[in-house]
GROMACS .gro file of N, CA, C and O in nm:
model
  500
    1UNK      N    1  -0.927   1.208  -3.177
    1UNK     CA    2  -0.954   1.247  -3.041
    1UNK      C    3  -0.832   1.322  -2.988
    1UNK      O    4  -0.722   1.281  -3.025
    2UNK      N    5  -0.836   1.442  -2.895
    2UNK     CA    6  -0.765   1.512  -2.847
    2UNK      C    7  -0.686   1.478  -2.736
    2UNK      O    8  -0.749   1.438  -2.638
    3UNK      N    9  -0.550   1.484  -2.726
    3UNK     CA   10  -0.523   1.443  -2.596
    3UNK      C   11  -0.582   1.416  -2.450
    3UNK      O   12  -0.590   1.316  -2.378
    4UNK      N   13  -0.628   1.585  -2.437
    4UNK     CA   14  -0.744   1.619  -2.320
    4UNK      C   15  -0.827   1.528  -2.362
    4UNK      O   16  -0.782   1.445  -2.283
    5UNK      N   17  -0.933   1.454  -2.433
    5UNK     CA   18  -1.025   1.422  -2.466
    5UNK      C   19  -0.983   1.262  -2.437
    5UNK      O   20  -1.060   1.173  -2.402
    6UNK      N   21  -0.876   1.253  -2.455
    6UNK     CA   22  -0.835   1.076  -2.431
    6UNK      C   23  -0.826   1.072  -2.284
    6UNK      O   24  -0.869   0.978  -2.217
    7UNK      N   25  -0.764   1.182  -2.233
    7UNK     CA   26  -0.716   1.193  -2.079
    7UNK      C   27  -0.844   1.183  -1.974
    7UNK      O   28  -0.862   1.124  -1.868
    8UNK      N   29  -0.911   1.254  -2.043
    8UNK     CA   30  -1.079   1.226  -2.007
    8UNK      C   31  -1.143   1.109  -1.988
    8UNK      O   32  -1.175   1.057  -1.881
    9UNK      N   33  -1.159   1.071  -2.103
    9UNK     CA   34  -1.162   0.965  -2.164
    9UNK      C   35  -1.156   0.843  -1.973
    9UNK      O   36  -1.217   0.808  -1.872
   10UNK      N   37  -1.030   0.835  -2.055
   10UNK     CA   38  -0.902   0.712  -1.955
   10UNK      C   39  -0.981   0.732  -1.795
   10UNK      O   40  -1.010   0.649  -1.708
   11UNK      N   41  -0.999   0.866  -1.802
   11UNK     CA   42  -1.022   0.883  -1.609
   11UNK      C   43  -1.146   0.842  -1.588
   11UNK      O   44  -1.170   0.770  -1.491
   12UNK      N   45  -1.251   0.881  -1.680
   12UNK     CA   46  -1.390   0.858  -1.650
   12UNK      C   47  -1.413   0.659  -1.697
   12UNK      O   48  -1.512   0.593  -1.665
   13UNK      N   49  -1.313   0.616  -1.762
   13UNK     CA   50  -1.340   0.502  -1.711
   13UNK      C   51  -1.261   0.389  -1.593
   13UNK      O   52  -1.282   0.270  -1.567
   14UNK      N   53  -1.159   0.496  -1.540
   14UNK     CA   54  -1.095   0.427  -1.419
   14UNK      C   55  -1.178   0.412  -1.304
   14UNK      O   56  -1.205   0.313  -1.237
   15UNK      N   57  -1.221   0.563  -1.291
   15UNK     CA   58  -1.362   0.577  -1.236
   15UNK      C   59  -1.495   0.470  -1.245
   15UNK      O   60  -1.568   0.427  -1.156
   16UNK      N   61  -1.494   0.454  -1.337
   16UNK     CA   62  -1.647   0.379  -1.353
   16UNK      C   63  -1.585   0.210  -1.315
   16UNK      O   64  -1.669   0.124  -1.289
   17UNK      N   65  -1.414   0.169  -1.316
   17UNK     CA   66  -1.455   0.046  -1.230
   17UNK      C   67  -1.394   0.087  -1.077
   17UNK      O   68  -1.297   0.017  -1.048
   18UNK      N   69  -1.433   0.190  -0.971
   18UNK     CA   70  -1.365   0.183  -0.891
   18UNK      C   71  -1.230   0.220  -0.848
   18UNK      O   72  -1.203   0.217  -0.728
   19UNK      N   73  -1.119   0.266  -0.959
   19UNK     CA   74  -0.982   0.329  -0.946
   19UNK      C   75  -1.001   0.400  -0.824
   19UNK      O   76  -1.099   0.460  -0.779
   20UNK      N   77  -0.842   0.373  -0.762
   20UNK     CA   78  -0.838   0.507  -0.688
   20UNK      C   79  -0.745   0.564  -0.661
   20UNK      O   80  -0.645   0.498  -0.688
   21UNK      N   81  -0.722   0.676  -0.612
   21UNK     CA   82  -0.666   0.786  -0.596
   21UNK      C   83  -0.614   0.858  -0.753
   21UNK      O   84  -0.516   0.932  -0.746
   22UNK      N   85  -0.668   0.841  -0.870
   22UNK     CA   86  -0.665   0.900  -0.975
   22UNK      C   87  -0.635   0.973  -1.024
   22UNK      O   88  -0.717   1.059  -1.056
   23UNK      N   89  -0.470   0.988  -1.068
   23UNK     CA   90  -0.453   1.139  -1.101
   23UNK      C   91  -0.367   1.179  -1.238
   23UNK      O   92  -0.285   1.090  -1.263
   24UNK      N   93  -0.365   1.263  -1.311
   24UNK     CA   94  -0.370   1.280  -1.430
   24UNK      C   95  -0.265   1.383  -1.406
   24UNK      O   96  -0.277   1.446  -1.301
   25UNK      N   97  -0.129   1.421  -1.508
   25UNK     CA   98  -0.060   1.506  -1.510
   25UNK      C   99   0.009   1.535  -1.644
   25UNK      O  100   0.035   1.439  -1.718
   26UNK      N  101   0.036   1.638  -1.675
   26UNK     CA  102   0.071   1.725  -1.789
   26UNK      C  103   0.237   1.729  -1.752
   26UNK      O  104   0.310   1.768  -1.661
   27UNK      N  105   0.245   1.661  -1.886
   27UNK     CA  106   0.399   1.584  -1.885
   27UNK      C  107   0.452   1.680  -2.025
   27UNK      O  108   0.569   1.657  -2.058
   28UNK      N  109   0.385   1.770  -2.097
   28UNK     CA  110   0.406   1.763  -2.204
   28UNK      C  111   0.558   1.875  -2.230
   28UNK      O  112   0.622   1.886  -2.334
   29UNK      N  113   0.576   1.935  -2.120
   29UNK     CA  114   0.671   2.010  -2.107
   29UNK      C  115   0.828   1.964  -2.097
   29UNK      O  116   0.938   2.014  -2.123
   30UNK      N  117   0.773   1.829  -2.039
   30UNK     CA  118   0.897   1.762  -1.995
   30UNK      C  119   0.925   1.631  -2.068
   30UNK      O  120   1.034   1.586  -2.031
   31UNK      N  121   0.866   1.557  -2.157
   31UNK     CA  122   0.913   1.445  -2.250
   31UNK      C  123   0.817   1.479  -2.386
   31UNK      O  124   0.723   1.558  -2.391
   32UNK      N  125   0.859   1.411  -2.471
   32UNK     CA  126   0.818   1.423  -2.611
   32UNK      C  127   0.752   1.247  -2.656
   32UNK      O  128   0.716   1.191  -2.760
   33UNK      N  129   0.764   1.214  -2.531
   33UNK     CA  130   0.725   1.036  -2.570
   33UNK      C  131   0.538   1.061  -2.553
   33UNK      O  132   0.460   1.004  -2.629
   34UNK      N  133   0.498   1.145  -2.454
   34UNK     CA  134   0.345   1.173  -2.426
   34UNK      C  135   0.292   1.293  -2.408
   34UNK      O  136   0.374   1.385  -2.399
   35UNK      N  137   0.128   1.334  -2.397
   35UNK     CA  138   0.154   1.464  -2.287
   35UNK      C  139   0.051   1.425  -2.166
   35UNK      O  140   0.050   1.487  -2.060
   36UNK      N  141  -0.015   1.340  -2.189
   36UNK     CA  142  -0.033   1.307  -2.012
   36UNK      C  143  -0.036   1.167  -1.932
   36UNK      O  144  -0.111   1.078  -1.972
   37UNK      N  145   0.042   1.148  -1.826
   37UNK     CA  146   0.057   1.016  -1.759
   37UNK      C  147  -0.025   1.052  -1.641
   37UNK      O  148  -0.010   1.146  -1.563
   38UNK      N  149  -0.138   0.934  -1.645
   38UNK     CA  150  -0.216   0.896  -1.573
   38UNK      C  151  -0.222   0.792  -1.474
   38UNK      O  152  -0.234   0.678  -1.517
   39UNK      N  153  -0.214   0.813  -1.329
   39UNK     CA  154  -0.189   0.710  -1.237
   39UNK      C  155  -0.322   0.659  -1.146
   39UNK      O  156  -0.384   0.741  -1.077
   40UNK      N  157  -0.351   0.554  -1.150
   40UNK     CA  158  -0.446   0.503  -1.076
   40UNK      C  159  -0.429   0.378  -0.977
   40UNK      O  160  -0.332   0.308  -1.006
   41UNK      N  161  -0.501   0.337  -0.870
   41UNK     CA  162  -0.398   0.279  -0.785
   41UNK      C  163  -0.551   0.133  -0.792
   41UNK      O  164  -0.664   0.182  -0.795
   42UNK      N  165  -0.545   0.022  -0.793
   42UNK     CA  166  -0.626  -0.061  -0.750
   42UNK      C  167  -0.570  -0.164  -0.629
   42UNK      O  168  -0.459  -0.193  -0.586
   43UNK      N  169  -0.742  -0.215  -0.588
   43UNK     CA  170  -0.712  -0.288  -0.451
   43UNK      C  171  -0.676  -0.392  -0.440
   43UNK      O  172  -0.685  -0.442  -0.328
   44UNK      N  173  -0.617  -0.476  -0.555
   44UNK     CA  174  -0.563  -0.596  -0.550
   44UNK      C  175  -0.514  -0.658  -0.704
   44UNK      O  176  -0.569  -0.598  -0.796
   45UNK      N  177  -0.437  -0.748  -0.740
   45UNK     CA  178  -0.414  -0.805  -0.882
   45UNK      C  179  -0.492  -0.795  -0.924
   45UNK      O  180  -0.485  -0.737  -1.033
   46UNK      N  181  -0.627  -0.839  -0.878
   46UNK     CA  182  -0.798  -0.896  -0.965
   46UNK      C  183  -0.815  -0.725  -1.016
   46UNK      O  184  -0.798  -0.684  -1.131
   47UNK      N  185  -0.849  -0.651  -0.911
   47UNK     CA  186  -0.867  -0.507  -0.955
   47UNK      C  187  -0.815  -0.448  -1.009
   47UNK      O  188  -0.881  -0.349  -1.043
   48UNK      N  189  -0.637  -0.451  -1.074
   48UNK     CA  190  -0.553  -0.358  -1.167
   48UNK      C  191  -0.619  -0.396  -1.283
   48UNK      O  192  -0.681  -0.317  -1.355
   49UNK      N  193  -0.605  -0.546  -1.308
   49UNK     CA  194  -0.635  -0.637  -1.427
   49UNK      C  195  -0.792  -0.592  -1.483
   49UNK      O  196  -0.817  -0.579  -1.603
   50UNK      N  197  -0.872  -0.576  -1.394
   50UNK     CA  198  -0.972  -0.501  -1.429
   50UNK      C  199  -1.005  -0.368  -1.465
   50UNK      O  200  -1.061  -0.331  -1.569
   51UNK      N  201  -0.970  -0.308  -1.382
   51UNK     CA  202  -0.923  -0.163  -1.468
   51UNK      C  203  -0.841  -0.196  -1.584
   51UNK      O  204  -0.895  -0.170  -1.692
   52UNK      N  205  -0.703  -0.256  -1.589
   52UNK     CA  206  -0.706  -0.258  -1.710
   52UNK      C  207  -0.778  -0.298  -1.834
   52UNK      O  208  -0.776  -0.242  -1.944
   53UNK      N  209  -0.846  -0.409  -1.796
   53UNK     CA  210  -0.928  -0.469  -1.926
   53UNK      C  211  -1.045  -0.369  -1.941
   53UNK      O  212  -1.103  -0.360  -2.049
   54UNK      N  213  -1.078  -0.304  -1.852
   54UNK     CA  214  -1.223  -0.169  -1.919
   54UNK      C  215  -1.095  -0.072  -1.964
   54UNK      O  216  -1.149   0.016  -2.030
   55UNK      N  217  -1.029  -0.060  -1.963
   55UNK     CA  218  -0.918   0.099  -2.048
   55UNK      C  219  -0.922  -0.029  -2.185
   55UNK      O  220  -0.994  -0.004  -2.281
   56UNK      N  221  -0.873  -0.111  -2.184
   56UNK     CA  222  -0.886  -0.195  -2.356
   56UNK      C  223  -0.982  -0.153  -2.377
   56UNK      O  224  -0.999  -0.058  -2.454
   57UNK      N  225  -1.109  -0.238  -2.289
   57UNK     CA  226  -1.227  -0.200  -2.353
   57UNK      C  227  -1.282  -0.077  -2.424
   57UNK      O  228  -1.333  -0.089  -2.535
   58UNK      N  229  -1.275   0.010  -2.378
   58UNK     CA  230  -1.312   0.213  -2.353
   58UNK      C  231  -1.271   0.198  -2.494
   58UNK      O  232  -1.350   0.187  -2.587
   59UNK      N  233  -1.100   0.201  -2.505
   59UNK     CA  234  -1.048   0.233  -2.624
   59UNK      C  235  -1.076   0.146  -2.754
   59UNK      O  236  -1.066   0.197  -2.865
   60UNK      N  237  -1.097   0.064  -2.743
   60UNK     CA  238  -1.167  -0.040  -2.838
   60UNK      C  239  -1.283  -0.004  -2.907
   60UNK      O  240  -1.298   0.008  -3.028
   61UNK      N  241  -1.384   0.018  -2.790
   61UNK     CA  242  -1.485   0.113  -2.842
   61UNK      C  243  -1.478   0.229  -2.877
   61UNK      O  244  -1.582   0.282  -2.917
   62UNK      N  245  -1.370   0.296  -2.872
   62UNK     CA  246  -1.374   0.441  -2.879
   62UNK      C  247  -1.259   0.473  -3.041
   62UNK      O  248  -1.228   0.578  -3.097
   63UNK      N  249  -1.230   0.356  -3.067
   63UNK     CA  250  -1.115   0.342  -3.208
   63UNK      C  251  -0.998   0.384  -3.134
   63UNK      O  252  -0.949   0.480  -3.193
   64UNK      N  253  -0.924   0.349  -3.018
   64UNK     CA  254  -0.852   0.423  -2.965
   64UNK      C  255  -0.696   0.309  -2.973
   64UNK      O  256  -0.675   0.221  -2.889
   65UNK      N  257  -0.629   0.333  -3.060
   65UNK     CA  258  -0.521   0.207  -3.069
   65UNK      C  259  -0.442   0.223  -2.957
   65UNK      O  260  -0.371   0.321  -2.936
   66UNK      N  261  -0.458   0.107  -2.867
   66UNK     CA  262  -0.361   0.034  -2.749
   66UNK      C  263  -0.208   0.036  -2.845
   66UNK      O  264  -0.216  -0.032  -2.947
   67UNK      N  265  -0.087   0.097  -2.824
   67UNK     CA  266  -0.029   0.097  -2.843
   67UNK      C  267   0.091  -0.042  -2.754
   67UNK      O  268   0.178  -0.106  -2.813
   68UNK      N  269   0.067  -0.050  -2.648
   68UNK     CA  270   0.135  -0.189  -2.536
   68UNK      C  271   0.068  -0.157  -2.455
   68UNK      O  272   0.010  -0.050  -2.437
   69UNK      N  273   0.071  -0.296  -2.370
   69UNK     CA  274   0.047  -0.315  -2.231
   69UNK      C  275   0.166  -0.407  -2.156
   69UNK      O  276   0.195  -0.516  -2.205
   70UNK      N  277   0.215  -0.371  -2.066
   70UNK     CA  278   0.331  -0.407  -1.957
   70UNK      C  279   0.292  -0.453  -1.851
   70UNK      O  280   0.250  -0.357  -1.787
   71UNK      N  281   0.279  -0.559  -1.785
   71UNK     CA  282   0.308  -0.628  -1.658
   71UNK      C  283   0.157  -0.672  -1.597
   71UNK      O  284   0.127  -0.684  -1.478
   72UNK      N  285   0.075  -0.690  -1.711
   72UNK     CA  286  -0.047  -0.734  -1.699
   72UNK      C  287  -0.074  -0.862  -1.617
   72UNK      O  288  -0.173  -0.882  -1.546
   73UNK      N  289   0.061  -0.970  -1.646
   73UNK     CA  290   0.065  -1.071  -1.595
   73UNK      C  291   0.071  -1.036  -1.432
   73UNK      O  292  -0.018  -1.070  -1.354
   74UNK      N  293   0.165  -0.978  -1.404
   74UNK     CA  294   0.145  -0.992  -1.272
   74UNK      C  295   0.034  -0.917  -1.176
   74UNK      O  296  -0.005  -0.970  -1.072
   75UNK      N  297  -0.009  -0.799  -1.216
   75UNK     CA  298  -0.089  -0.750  -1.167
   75UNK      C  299  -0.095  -0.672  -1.052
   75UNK      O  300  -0.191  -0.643  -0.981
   76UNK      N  301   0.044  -0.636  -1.044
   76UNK     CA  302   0.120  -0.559  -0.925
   76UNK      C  303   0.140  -0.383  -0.958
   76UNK      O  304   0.121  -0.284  -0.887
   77UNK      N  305   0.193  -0.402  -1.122
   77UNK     CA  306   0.193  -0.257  -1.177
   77UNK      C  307   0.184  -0.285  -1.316
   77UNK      O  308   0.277  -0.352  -1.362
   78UNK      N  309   0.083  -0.247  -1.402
   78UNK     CA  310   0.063  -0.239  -1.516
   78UNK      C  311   0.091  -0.079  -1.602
   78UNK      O  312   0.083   0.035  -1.556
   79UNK      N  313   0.119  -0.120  -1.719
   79UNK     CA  314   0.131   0.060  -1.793
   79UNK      C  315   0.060  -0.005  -1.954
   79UNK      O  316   0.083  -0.101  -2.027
   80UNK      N  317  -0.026   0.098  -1.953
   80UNK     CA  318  -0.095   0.110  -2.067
   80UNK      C  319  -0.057   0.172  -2.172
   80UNK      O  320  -0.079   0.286  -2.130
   81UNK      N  321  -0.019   0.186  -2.271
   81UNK     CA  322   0.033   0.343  -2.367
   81UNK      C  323  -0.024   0.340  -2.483
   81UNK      O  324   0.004   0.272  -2.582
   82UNK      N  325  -0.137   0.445  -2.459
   82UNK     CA  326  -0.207   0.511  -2.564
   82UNK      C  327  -0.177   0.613  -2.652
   82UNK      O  328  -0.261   0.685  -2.706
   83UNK      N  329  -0.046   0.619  -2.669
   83UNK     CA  330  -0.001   0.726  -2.702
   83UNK      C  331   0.047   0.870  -2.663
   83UNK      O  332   0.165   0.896  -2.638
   84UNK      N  333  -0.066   0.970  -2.660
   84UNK     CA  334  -0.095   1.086  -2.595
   84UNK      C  335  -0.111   1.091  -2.413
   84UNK      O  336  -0.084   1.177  -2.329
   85UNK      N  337  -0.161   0.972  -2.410
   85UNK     CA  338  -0.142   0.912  -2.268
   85UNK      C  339  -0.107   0.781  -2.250
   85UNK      O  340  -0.145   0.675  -2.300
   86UNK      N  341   0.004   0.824  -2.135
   86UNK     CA  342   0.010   0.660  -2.050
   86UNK      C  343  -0.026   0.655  -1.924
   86UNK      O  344  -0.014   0.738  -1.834
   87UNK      N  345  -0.080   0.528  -1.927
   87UNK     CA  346  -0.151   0.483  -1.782
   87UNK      C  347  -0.066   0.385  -1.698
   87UNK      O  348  -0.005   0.285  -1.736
   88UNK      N  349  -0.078   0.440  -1.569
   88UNK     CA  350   0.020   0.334  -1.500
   88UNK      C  351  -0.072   0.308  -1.346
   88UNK      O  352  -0.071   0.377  -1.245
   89UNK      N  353  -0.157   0.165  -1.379
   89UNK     CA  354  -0.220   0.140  -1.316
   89UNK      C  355  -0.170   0.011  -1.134
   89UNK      O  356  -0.248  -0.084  -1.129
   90UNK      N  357  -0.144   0.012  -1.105
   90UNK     CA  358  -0.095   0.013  -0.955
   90UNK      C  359  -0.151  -0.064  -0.840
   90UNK      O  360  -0.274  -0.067  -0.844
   91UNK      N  361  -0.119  -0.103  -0.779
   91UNK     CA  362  -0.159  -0.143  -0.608
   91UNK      C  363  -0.101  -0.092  -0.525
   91UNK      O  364   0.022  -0.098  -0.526
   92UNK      N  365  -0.167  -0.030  -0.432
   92UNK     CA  366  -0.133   0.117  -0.354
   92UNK      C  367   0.037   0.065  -0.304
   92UNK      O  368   0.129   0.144  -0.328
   93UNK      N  369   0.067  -0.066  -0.238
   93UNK     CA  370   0.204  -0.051  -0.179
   93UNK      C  371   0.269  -0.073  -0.287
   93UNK      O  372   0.376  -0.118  -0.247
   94UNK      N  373   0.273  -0.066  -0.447
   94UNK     CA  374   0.370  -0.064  -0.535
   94UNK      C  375   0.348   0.062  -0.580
   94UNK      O  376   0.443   0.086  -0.655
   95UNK      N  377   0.266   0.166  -0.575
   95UNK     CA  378   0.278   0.293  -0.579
   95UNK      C  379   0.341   0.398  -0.467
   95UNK      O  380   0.395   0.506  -0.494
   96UNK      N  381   0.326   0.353  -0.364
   96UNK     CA  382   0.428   0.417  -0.269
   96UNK      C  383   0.555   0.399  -0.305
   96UNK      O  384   0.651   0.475  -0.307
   97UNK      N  385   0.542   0.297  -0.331
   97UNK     CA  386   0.727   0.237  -0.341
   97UNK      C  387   0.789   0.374  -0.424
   97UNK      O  388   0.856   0.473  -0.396
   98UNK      N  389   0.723   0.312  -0.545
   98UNK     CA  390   0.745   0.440  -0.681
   98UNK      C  391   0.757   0.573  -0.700
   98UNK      O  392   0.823   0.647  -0.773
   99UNK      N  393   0.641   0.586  -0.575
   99UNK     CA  394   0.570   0.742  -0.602
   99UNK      C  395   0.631   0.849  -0.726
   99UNK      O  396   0.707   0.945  -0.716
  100UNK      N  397   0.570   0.796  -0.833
  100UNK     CA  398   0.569   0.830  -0.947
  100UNK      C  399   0.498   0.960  -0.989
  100UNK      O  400   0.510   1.021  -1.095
  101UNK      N  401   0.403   0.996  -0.856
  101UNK     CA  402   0.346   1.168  -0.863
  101UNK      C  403   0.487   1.192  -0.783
  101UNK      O  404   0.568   1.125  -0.847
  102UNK      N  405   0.538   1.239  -0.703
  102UNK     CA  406   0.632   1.295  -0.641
  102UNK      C  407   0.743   1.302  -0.747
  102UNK      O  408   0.795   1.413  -0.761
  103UNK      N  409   0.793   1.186  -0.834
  103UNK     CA  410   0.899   1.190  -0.906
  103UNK      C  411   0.830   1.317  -1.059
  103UNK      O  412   0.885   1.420  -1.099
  104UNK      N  413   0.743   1.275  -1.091
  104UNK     CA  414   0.696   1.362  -1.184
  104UNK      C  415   0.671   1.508  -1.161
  104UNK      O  416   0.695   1.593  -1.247
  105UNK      N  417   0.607   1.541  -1.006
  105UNK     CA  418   0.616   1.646  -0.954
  105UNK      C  419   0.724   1.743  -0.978
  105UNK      O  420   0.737   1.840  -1.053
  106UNK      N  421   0.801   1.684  -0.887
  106UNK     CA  422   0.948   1.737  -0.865
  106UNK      C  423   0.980   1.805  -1.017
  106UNK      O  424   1.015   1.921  -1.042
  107UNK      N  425   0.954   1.687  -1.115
  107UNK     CA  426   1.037   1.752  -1.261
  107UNK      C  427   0.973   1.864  -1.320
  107UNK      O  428   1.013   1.935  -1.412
  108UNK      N  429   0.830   1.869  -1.228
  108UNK     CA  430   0.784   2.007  -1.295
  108UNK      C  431   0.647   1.989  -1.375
  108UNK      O  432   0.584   2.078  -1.432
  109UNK      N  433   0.611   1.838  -1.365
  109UNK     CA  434   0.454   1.798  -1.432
  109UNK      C  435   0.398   1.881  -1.375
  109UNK      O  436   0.465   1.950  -1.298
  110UNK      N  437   0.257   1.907  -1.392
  110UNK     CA  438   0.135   2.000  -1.379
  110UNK      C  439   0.026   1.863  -1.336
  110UNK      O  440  -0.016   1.776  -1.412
  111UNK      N  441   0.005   1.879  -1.214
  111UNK     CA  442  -0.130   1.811  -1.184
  111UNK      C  443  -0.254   1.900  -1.260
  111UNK      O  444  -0.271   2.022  -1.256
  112UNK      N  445  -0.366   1.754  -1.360
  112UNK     CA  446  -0.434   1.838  -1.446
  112UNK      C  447  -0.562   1.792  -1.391
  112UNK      O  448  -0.556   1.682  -1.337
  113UNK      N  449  -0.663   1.845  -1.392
  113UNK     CA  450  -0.775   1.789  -1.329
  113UNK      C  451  -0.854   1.764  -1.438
  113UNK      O  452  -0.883   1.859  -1.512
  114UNK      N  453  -0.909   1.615  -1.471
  114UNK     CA  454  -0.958   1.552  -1.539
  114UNK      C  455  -1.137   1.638  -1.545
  114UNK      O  456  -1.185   1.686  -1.442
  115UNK      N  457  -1.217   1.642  -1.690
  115UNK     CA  458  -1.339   1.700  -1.645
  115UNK      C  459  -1.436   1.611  -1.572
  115UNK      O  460  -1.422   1.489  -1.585
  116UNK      N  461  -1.564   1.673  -1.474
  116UNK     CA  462  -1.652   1.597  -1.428
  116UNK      C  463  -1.622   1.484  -1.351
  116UNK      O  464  -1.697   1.448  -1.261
  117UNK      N  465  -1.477   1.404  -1.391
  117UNK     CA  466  -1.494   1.268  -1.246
  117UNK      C  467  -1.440   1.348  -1.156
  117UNK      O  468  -1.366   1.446  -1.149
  118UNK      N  469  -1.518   1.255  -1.069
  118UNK     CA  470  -1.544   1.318  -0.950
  118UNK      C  471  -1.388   1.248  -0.870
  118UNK      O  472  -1.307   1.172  -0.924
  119UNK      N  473  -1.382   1.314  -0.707
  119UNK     CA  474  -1.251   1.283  -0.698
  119UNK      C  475  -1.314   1.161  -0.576
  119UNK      O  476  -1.417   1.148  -0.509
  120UNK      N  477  -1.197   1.093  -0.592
  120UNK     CA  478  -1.236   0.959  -0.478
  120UNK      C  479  -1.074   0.961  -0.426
  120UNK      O  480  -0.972   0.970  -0.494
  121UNK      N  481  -1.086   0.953  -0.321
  121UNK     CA  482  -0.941   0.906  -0.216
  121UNK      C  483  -0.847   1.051  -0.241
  121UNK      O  484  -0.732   1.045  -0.196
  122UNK      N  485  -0.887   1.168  -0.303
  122UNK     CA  486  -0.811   1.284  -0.315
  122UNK      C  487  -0.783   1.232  -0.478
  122UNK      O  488  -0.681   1.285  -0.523
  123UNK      N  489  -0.833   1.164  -0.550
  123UNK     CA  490  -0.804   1.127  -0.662
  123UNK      C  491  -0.734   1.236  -0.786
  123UNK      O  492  -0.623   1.232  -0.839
  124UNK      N  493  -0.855   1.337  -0.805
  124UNK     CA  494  -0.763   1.388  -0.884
  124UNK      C  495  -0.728   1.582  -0.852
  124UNK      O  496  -0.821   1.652  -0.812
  125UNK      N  497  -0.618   1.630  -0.872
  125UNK     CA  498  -0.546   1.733  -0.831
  125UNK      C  499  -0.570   1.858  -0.871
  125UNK      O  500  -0.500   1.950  -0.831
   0.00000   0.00000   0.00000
């Protein structure tokens, strides 16, 4: 599977539990660890943890090796790493804190617009 195609992938099922503000960026210019980090924000512990467990799921079904998962326990900010993409799934006031689009911005990422999901909360760019 193709990067784009994982990145896809990842969004259309953040989407399908509810994610929001969803946004996908082209990192590939600027680190050699990925080429796209994907941020999604949920409405509470119960909801990161859920989004995260459908991204296991997705990729599970999809032969897609989970490379780690980080901070699952708490459920405040989780990061997924699939390799080609990492996911850094969120609760909106630990994403402000971060603002991890602004920091990525700044360095010159490319907001990429994921195909077909649709955008929710200005989700994707």
């Amino acid at each position: 599977m193709s990067p784009v195609e994982l990145r896809d992938l990842i969004v259309a099922s953040l989407d399908d539990r509810k994610g929001r503000s969803i946004l996908a960026l082209d990192v590939t210019k600027l680190t050699d660890v990925t080429d796209y980090m994907v941020l999604a924000s949920g409405t509470s512990a119960r909801h990161v943890r859920a989004l995260v467990d459908s991204l296991r799921e997705t990729a599970r079904r999809c032969a897609v090796h989970v490379l780690g998962i980080e901070g699952e326990s708490t459920g405040t900010w989780v990061l997924v790493d699939l390799g080609d993409v990492v996911v850094h799934v969120m609760q909106a006031d630990t994403r402000a804190f971060y603002d991890l689009e602004r920091l990525w911005s700044e360095a010159g990422a490319a907001r990429d617009e994921a195909s077909d999901a649709p955008e929710r909360d200005g989700a994707l760019a």
